[in-house]
Coordinates of C-alpha atoms and ligand atoms in Angstrom, one line a residue:
M185 CA 3.4 -30.6 -11.3
N186 CA 1.1 -28.3 -13.1
I187 CA -0.4 -26.4 -10.1
K188 CA -0.5 -22.6 -10.8
A189 CA -1.1 -19.7 -8.6
P190 CA -4.9 -19.1 -8.2
R191 CA -6.6 -16.7 -10.7
G192 CA -6.2 -13.1 -9.6
T193 CA -3.1 -13.8 -7.5
S194 CA 0.6 -13.5 -8.5
D195 CA 4.1 -14.0 -7.4
I196 CA 5.9 -10.7 -6.9
L197 CA 9.4 -11.2 -8.2
F198 CA 12.7 -9.4 -8.6
D199 CA 12.2 -5.8 -9.8
K200 CA 8.6 -5.7 -8.8
A201 CA 9.4 -7.0 -5.4
D202 CA 12.2 -4.4 -5.1
M203 CA 9.8 -1.7 -6.1
K204 CA 7.2 -2.9 -3.6
Q205 CA 9.8 -2.9 -0.8
F206 CA 10.9 0.6 -1.8
I207 CA 7.3 1.9 -1.8
E208 CA 6.7 0.5 1.6
K209 CA 10.0 1.8 3.0
T210 CA 9.3 5.3 1.6
A211 CA 5.8 5.1 3.1
V212 CA 6.9 4.0 6.5
I213 CA 9.5 6.9 6.7
L214 CA 6.8 9.4 5.8
F215 CA 4.1 7.9 8.1
E216 CA 6.5 8.1 11.0
Q217 CA 7.4 11.7 10.1
F218 CA 3.7 12.5 10.3
G219 CA 3.4 10.8 13.6
Y220 CA 1.6 7.5 12.6
H221 CA 2.3 4.2 14.3
P222 CA 2.1 0.7 12.8
I223 CA -0.8 -1.6 13.5
I224 CA -1.0 -5.2 12.4
T225 CA -4.4 -6.9 12.4
P226 CA -5.3 -10.5 11.3
T227 CA -5.8 -11.4 7.7
F228 CA -9.2 -12.8 8.4
E229 CA -12.0 -11.6 10.6
H230 CA -15.5 -12.6 11.5
T231 CA -17.7 -12.1 8.4
E232 CA -20.1 -9.9 10.3
L233 CA -17.4 -7.2 10.8
F234 CA -17.4 -6.5 7.1
Q235 CA -21.1 -7.0 6.6
R236 CA -21.8 -4.4 9.2
G237 CA -18.8 -2.1 8.5
I238 CA -18.7 -1.9 4.8
G239 CA -22.5 -2.3 4.3
E240 CA -24.7 -5.2 3.3
S241 CA -25.6 -3.8 -0.1
T242 CA -22.1 -2.8 -1.3
D243 CA -20.5 -4.7 -4.1
I244 CA -17.8 -5.9 -1.8
V245 CA -20.1 -7.6 0.7
Q246 CA -22.6 -8.8 -1.9
K247 CA -20.2 -10.3 -4.4
E248 CA -16.5 -10.0 -3.6
M249 CA -15.8 -11.5 -0.2
Y250 CA -13.7 -14.6 0.4
T251 CA -16.0 -16.1 3.0
F252 CA -15.6 -19.5 4.4
K253 CA -16.6 -21.7 7.3
D254 CA -13.7 -22.9 9.5
K255 CA -13.7 -26.3 11.1
G256 CA -15.5 -24.9 14.1
G257 CA -18.3 -23.7 11.8
R258 CA -17.5 -20.0 12.2
S259 CA -18.1 -17.8 9.2
L260 CA -14.8 -16.0 8.5
T261 CA -13.8 -13.6 5.7
L262 CA -10.4 -12.8 4.3
R263 CA -10.2 -9.0 4.8
P264 CA -11.3 -7.1 1.8
E265 CA -10.1 -3.8 3.3
G266 CA -8.2 -2.5 6.3
T267 CA -10.4 0.1 8.1
A268 CA -13.1 -2.2 9.7
P269 CA -10.3 -4.4 11.2
V270 CA -8.5 -1.4 12.6
V271 CA -11.7 0.0 14.2
R272 CA -12.4 -3.5 15.6
A273 CA -8.9 -3.6 17.1
Y274 CA -9.3 0.0 18.4
L275 CA -12.4 -1.1 20.3
E276 CA -11.3 -4.5 21.4
N277 CA -8.0 -3.3 22.8
G278 CA -9.5 -0.2 24.5
L279 CA -7.3 2.1 22.5
A280 CA -9.7 5.0 23.1
S281 CA -7.8 5.4 26.4
K282 CA -4.7 6.5 24.5
S283 CA -4.3 10.1 23.6
L284 CA -6.4 10.9 20.6
P285 CA -6.4 11.0 17.7
L286 CA -4.8 7.7 17.4
K287 CA -2.7 7.8 14.2
L288 CA -2.1 4.4 12.8
Y289 CA -0.7 2.9 9.6
Y290 CA -0.9 -0.6 8.1
C291 CA 0.5 -2.6 5.2
G292 CA -1.0 -5.9 4.1
Q293 CA -2.8 -8.1 1.6
M294 CA -6.5 -7.6 0.9
F295 CA -8.7 -10.1 -0.8
R296 CA -11.6 -9.4 -3.2
Y297 CA -13.3 -11.8 -5.5
E298 CA -13.2 -9.5 -8.5
R299 CA -12.8 -10.2 -12.3
P300 CA -9.1 -9.9 -12.6
Q301 CA -7.6 -7.5 -15.1
A302 CA -4.6 -5.2 -15.2
G303 CA -4.6 -3.4 -11.9
R304 CA -7.4 -5.5 -10.4
Y305 CA -6.5 -8.7 -8.6
R306 CA -8.1 -11.0 -6.1
E307 CA -5.2 -10.7 -3.7
F308 CA -3.5 -7.3 -3.6
W309 CA -1.5 -5.1 -1.2
Q310 CA -2.6 -2.0 0.4
L311 CA -0.8 0.7 2.5
G312 CA -3.1 2.7 4.6
V313 CA -3.5 5.2 7.4
E314 CA -6.3 5.8 10.0
A315 CA -6.6 8.7 12.3
I316 CA -9.2 7.9 15.0
G317 CA -10.7 10.3 17.4
S318 CA -10.7 13.8 15.8
R319 CA -13.3 15.7 14.0
D320 CA -10.9 18.6 13.3
A321 CA -10.7 19.5 9.6
F322 CA -7.0 19.9 10.0
I323 CA -6.6 16.1 10.3
D324 CA -8.5 15.7 7.0
A325 CA -6.0 18.1 5.5
E326 CA -3.1 16.2 7.1
V327 CA -4.1 12.7 5.8
I328 CA -4.8 14.1 2.3
L329 CA -1.4 15.9 2.3
L330 CA 0.2 12.6 3.5
L331 CA -1.4 10.7 0.6
V332 CA -0.3 13.2 -2.1
T333 CA 3.2 13.6 -0.6
L334 CA 3.8 9.9 -0.7
L335 CA 2.7 9.5 -4.3
K336 CA 4.8 12.5 -5.3
K337 CA 7.8 11.2 -3.4
L338 CA 7.5 8.0 -5.5
G339 CA 7.9 10.1 -8.6
L340 CA 4.3 10.0 -9.7
K341 CA 3.1 13.0 -11.7
D342 CA -0.3 13.5 -13.5
L343 CA -2.0 13.0 -10.2
E344 CA -5.6 14.1 -9.8
L345 CA -7.0 14.5 -6.4
H346 CA -10.8 14.2 -6.5
L347 CA -12.5 15.6 -3.5
N348 CA -16.1 15.4 -2.3
S349 CA -18.1 15.4 0.9
M350 CA -20.6 12.6 1.6
G351 CA -22.2 14.7 4.3
C352 CA -23.4 13.4 7.7
P353 CA -26.3 11.0 8.2
E354 CA -28.7 14.1 8.3
C355 CA -27.7 15.4 4.8
R356 CA -27.5 11.8 3.6
K357 CA -31.1 11.1 4.6
S358 CA -32.5 13.8 2.4
F359 CA -30.1 13.0 -0.4
S360 CA -31.1 9.4 -0.3
E361 CA -34.8 10.2 -0.5
S362 CA -34.2 12.5 -3.5
L363 CA -32.1 9.9 -5.2
K364 CA -34.7 7.2 -4.6
G365 CA -37.3 9.5 -6.2
Y366 CA -35.0 10.1 -9.2
L367 CA -34.2 6.4 -9.6
A368 CA -37.9 5.4 -9.4
N369 CA -38.3 6.9 -12.8
K370 CA -35.3 5.1 -14.3
T371 CA -36.2 1.6 -13.2
E372 CA -36.4 0.2 -16.7
H373 CA -32.8 1.3 -17.5
L374 CA -31.3 -0.3 -14.4
C375 CA -29.8 -3.7 -14.1
D376 CA -31.4 -6.2 -11.6
D377 CA -28.9 -5.4 -8.9
C378 CA -29.5 -1.7 -9.2
K379 CA -33.3 -2.1 -9.2
R380 CA -32.8 -3.6 -5.7
R381 CA -30.2 -1.0 -4.7
A382 CA -32.4 1.8 -5.9
R383 CA -34.9 0.8 -3.2
V384 CA -32.6 -0.3 -0.4
N385 CA -29.4 1.8 -0.7
P386 CA -29.7 4.1 -3.8
L387 CA -26.2 5.5 -3.3
R388 CA -24.7 2.2 -4.4
V389 CA -26.1 2.6 -7.9
F390 CA -23.2 5.0 -8.4
D391 CA -20.8 2.0 -8.1
C392 CA -22.4 0.0 -10.8
K393 CA -20.3 -0.6 -13.9
V394 CA -23.2 -1.5 -16.2
R395 CA -23.4 1.1 -18.9
G396 CA -27.2 1.5 -18.7
C397 CA -27.0 2.2 -15.0
Q398 CA -24.2 4.7 -15.5
A399 CA -26.2 6.5 -18.1
A400 CA -29.3 6.4 -15.8
I401 CA -27.5 8.3 -13.0
K402 CA -25.9 10.9 -15.2
N403 CA -28.3 13.6 -14.1
A404 CA -29.0 12.3 -10.7
P405 CA -29.2 14.7 -7.8
L406 CA -25.8 15.4 -6.2
I407 CA -24.9 15.2 -2.5
S408 CA -23.5 18.7 -2.6
N409 CA -27.0 20.1 -2.8
F410 CA -27.9 18.5 0.5
W411 CA -25.0 19.4 2.8
C412 CA -26.1 20.8 6.1
E413 CA -24.3 23.9 7.4
D414 CA -21.9 22.0 9.5
C415 CA -20.8 19.7 6.6
S416 CA -20.6 22.6 4.3
N417 CA -18.3 24.5 6.7
H418 CA -16.2 21.5 7.4
F419 CA -15.6 21.0 3.7
E420 CA -14.8 24.7 3.2
T421 CA -12.2 24.5 5.9
V422 CA -10.6 21.4 4.4
K423 CA -10.5 23.0 1.0
G424 CA -8.9 26.2 2.5
L425 CA -6.2 24.2 4.2
L426 CA -5.4 22.3 1.0
D427 CA -5.2 25.6 -0.8
D428 CA -2.9 27.0 1.8
M429 CA -0.6 24.0 1.4
G430 CA -0.6 24.2 -2.4
V431 CA -2.4 20.8 -2.8
S432 CA -4.6 21.1 -5.9
Y433 CA -7.8 19.1 -6.2
I434 CA -10.8 18.6 -8.4
L435 CA -14.2 19.0 -6.8
N436 CA -16.1 15.9 -7.8
P437 CA -19.6 15.8 -6.4
A438 CA -20.2 12.4 -8.1
L439 CA -17.4 10.8 -6.1
V440 CA -19.2 8.1 -4.1
R441 CA -16.7 5.6 -2.8
G442 CA -17.7 2.0 -2.6
F443 CA -18.2 1.6 1.2
D444 CA -21.2 2.7 3.2
Y445 CA -19.2 4.0 6.1
Y446 CA -18.0 7.2 4.5
T447 CA -19.1 10.5 5.9
K448 CA -18.1 14.1 5.1
T449 CA -14.7 14.4 3.4
T450 CA -14.0 11.8 0.7
F451 CA -11.2 11.7 -1.8
E452 CA -9.5 9.6 -4.4
V453 CA -6.2 10.0 -6.2
R454 CA -6.3 9.0 -9.9
T455 CA -3.5 9.0 -12.5
Q456 CA -3.8 9.5 -16.2
S457 CA -1.1 7.0 -16.8
L458 CA -3.2 4.0 -16.0
G459 CA -6.2 2.7 -18.0
A460 CA -9.5 1.6 -16.6
Q461 CA -8.2 1.0 -13.1
N462 CA -6.9 4.5 -12.6
A463 CA -7.5 5.0 -8.9
L464 CA -4.3 4.7 -7.0
G465 CA -6.0 5.1 -3.6
G466 CA -8.6 6.9 -1.7
G467 CA -10.4 7.3 1.5
G468 CA -12.4 9.6 3.7
R469 CA -14.1 10.2 7.0
Y470 CA -16.0 7.5 8.7
D471 CA -17.4 9.3 11.7
G472 CA -20.1 6.7 12.4
L473 CA -18.1 3.4 12.2
V474 CA -16.8 3.2 15.8
E475 CA -20.3 3.7 17.0
E476 CA -21.7 1.2 14.5
F477 CA -19.3 -1.4 16.1
G478 CA -20.6 -0.6 19.6
G479 CA -18.1 2.1 20.7
L480 CA -18.7 5.7 21.7
S481 CA -19.3 8.2 18.9
T482 CA -15.8 8.7 17.6
P483 CA -14.9 10.6 14.4
A484 CA -12.2 9.1 12.2
I485 CA -10.6 9.4 8.8
G486 CA -8.3 7.3 6.7
W487 CA -7.1 6.1 3.3
A488 CA -5.5 3.2 1.5
I489 CA -3.5 2.9 -1.7
G490 CA -3.0 -0.2 -3.8
T491 CA 0.7 -1.1 -4.1
E492 CA 0.3 -3.0 -7.4
R493 CA -1.3 0.0 -9.0
V494 CA 1.4 2.3 -7.7
V495 CA 4.0 0.0 -9.2
M496 CA 2.1 0.0 -12.5
A497 CA 2.0 3.8 -12.6
I498 CA 5.7 4.0 -11.7
E499 CA 6.5 1.6 -14.6
E500 CA 4.2 3.4 -17.0
L501 CA 5.7 6.8 -16.3
G502 CA 9.3 5.3 -16.5
V503 CA 10.2 6.6 -13.0
K504 CA 13.6 5.4 -12.0
L505 CA 13.5 4.6 -8.3
P506 CA 16.8 4.5 -6.5
L507 CA 16.7 0.8 -6.0
N508 CA 20.0 -0.4 -4.5
S509 CA 22.0 -3.1 -6.2
H510 CA 21.8 -5.3 -3.1
I511 CA 25.3 -6.5 -2.9
D512 CA 28.3 -4.2 -2.5
V513 CA 31.0 -6.8 -2.2
F514 CA 31.4 -10.3 -3.5
V515 CA 33.9 -12.5 -1.8
A516 CA 35.3 -14.8 -4.5
A517 CA 37.2 -17.4 -2.6
I518 CA 38.2 -20.8 -3.9
D519 CA 39.5 -24.1 -2.5
E520 CA 41.0 -24.0 1.0
A521 CA 40.6 -20.2 1.1
R522 CA 36.8 -20.5 1.3
K523 CA 36.8 -20.9 5.0
K524 CA 38.7 -17.6 5.5
G525 CA 36.6 -16.0 2.8
F526 CA 33.4 -17.0 4.7
N527 CA 34.8 -15.5 7.8
L528 CA 35.7 -12.2 6.1
L529 CA 32.3 -12.1 4.4
N530 CA 30.5 -12.3 7.7
N531 CA 32.8 -9.7 9.2
L532 CA 31.9 -7.3 6.5
R533 CA 28.2 -8.0 7.1
K534 CA 28.7 -7.3 10.8
H535 CA 29.9 -3.9 9.9
G536 CA 26.7 -3.2 7.9
I537 CA 28.2 -3.9 4.4
S538 CA 26.1 -6.0 2.0
A539 CA 28.2 -8.9 0.9
D540 CA 27.8 -12.4 -0.6
M541 CA 29.8 -15.4 -1.8
D542 CA 29.4 -18.4 -4.0
Y543 CA 27.7 -21.5 -2.7
A544 CA 27.5 -23.5 -5.9
G545 CA 31.1 -24.6 -6.4
R546 CA 31.8 -22.1 -9.2
S547 CA 35.4 -21.6 -10.5
L548 CA 37.0 -18.3 -10.0
K549 CA 36.0 -17.4 -13.5
G550 CA 32.4 -18.4 -12.8
Q551 CA 32.4 -16.3 -9.6
M552 CA 33.7 -13.3 -11.5
K553 CA 30.9 -13.7 -14.0
L554 CA 28.3 -13.9 -11.2
S555 CA 29.8 -10.8 -9.6
N556 CA 29.3 -9.0 -12.9
K557 CA 25.7 -10.2 -13.1
L558 CA 25.0 -9.0 -9.5
N559 CA 26.4 -5.6 -10.4
V560 CA 28.6 -5.5 -7.3
S561 CA 31.1 -2.7 -6.9
Y562 CA 34.0 -4.7 -5.6
V563 CA 35.1 -8.3 -5.6
I564 CA 37.5 -9.6 -2.9
I565 CA 39.5 -12.5 -4.4
M566 CA 41.1 -15.2 -2.2
G567 CA 42.9 -18.2 -3.4
P568 CA 45.5 -20.5 -1.9
E569 CA 48.3 -18.1 -2.7
E570 CA 46.5 -15.2 -0.8
L571 CA 45.6 -17.5 2.0
R572 CA 49.3 -18.3 2.6
K573 CA 50.2 -14.6 2.6
N574 CA 47.1 -13.6 4.7
T575 CA 46.1 -11.2 1.9
C576 CA 43.5 -10.8 -0.7
L577 CA 43.0 -9.0 -4.0
I578 CA 40.4 -6.2 -4.3
R579 CA 39.0 -5.6 -7.7
N580 CA 37.1 -2.5 -8.5
M581 CA 34.5 -3.7 -10.9
D582 CA 33.9 -0.2 -12.4
T583 CA 37.5 0.6 -13.3
G584 CA 38.9 -2.9 -13.4
E585 CA 41.8 -1.8 -11.1
Q586 CA 43.0 -4.5 -8.7
S587 CA 45.2 -4.2 -5.6
E588 CA 46.5 -6.5 -2.9
M589 CA 45.6 -5.9 0.7
Q590 CA 46.3 -7.5 4.1
I591 CA 43.2 -9.3 5.4
S592 CA 43.4 -7.3 8.7
D593 CA 42.9 -4.0 6.7
I594 CA 39.8 -5.1 4.9
T595 CA 37.2 -3.9 7.4
R596 CA 38.7 -0.4 7.5
W597 CA 38.9 -0.3 3.7
A598 CA 35.3 -1.4 3.4
K599 CA 34.1 1.1 6.0
D600 CA 35.9 3.9 4.2
T601 CA 34.7 2.9 0.8
F602 CA 31.0 2.4 1.5
K603 CA 28.8 4.8 3.2
V604 CA 27.4 2.2 5.6
R605 CA 23.7 2.0 4.8
K606 CA 22.5 -0.2 7.5
A607 CA 23.4 -0.4 11.2
G608 CA 25.7 -3.3 11.8
F609 CA 24.5 -6.3 13.8
D610 CA 26.1 -8.6 16.4
V611 CA 25.4 -12.3 16.5
Ligands
AMP865 P1 -10.6 0.8 -1.9 O1 -10.2 0.0 -0.6 O2 -11.6 0.2 -2.7 O3 -10.9 2.3 -1.5 O4 -9.3 0.9 -2.8 C1 -8.1 1.6 -2.5 C2 -7.1 1.3 -3.5 O5 -6.8 -0.1 -3.4 C3 -7.5 1.4 -4.9 O6 -7.4 2.7 -5.4 C4 -6.6 0.5 -5.6 O7 -5.3 1.1 -5.8 C5 -6.4 -0.6 -4.7 N1 -7.3 -1.8 -5.0 C6 -8.6 -1.9 -4.7 N2 -9.1 -3.0 -5.2 C7 -8.1 -3.6 -5.9 C8 -7.9 -4.9 -6.6 N3 -8.9 -5.7 -6.7 N4 -6.7 -5.1 -7.1 C9 -5.7 -4.3 -7.0 N5 -5.8 -3.1 -6.3 C10 -6.9 -2.8 -5.8

């Protein structure tokens, strides 16, 4: 068989899978400390959700969506991002009746038909939070602090927090007009896509990666010159709160994130350790999205980070994560002792100890070799001789010391030896 994983997708294996799990576990602990609850939404949604939510003229909607017709002729799209689905779920399930803000977090695959390169894939994982139902600048500060704390907890240094405000629809209107006027004089330097964007949604010219377009917008008007008093005050408060918490940031008035729904505070965390794809994550307010989907006017804010990019940055910086060697104890039982060994193995697991045994008919020597490879701390050896005496041998793999012990004493020994990491379970 010569079928490979589709372009832009990959299998996440071994160390990378361990790192991904570690990142997610760390994130979940932190999310819960900050009072966020999990939400799980479908992997595909009605196409219209993203067209309306992200914006018709964004790159994502124009070029990057995995859209298909199902057998019932419905147009569905593999989700390219997590915010629109969360807002849809918020409305569909009447979550506005809960006490607000509703603070949610998610973890899942996203899909974008992009040109794959290091740090850019067609299927990738995001971790994100959404706080729906508060216009308070304190919640802006909270979500930003949460983002920075998570990345720092994962050992990432060299982080740059870029901060901007996209203003409200009022400031955006005058900004858009001014930008349209500016771009009207640059038409000959713009790519065909941007010629259209310049007329329909000039903000999206900022997303274009074509060199000519990037040069053309170099001296474009900036949103900061169009903030109304309310947006200006809101931004000042957010900055002040970040200052108070010692979160440093770079004011970047050219930070225009790729979705149309952003309003007011917008931010992105970048790292020097990655090349072209240096944004680890970002987000912002989307005070108009709930209304856009038919709900009451409801302010909200959120962010997402890309797990693969975080893994890359961790590797690039050589951060050593405390990944557990999974198995504490290997039960090396042979011949007729296997049955008793299997019993002992599951008894250890019942008490929360990670343990494993051989299922491939290895000799004792082979099982010792495997234990070494698995980097276990102890091997419990059981052969016919031990079976007869109701004992086993315990070998400390670090020191090489070996001692004999009654089977009935094993659980106590194991509990004393290992700080039990997980709660035990009963079957
Ligand atoms: P966005 O949803 O575009 O704001 O992206 C948030 C984060 O998701 C980015 O900073 C990346 O870390 C990650 N990300 C976005 N697109 C991709 C992609 N095609 N491949 C891998 N990661 C991505």
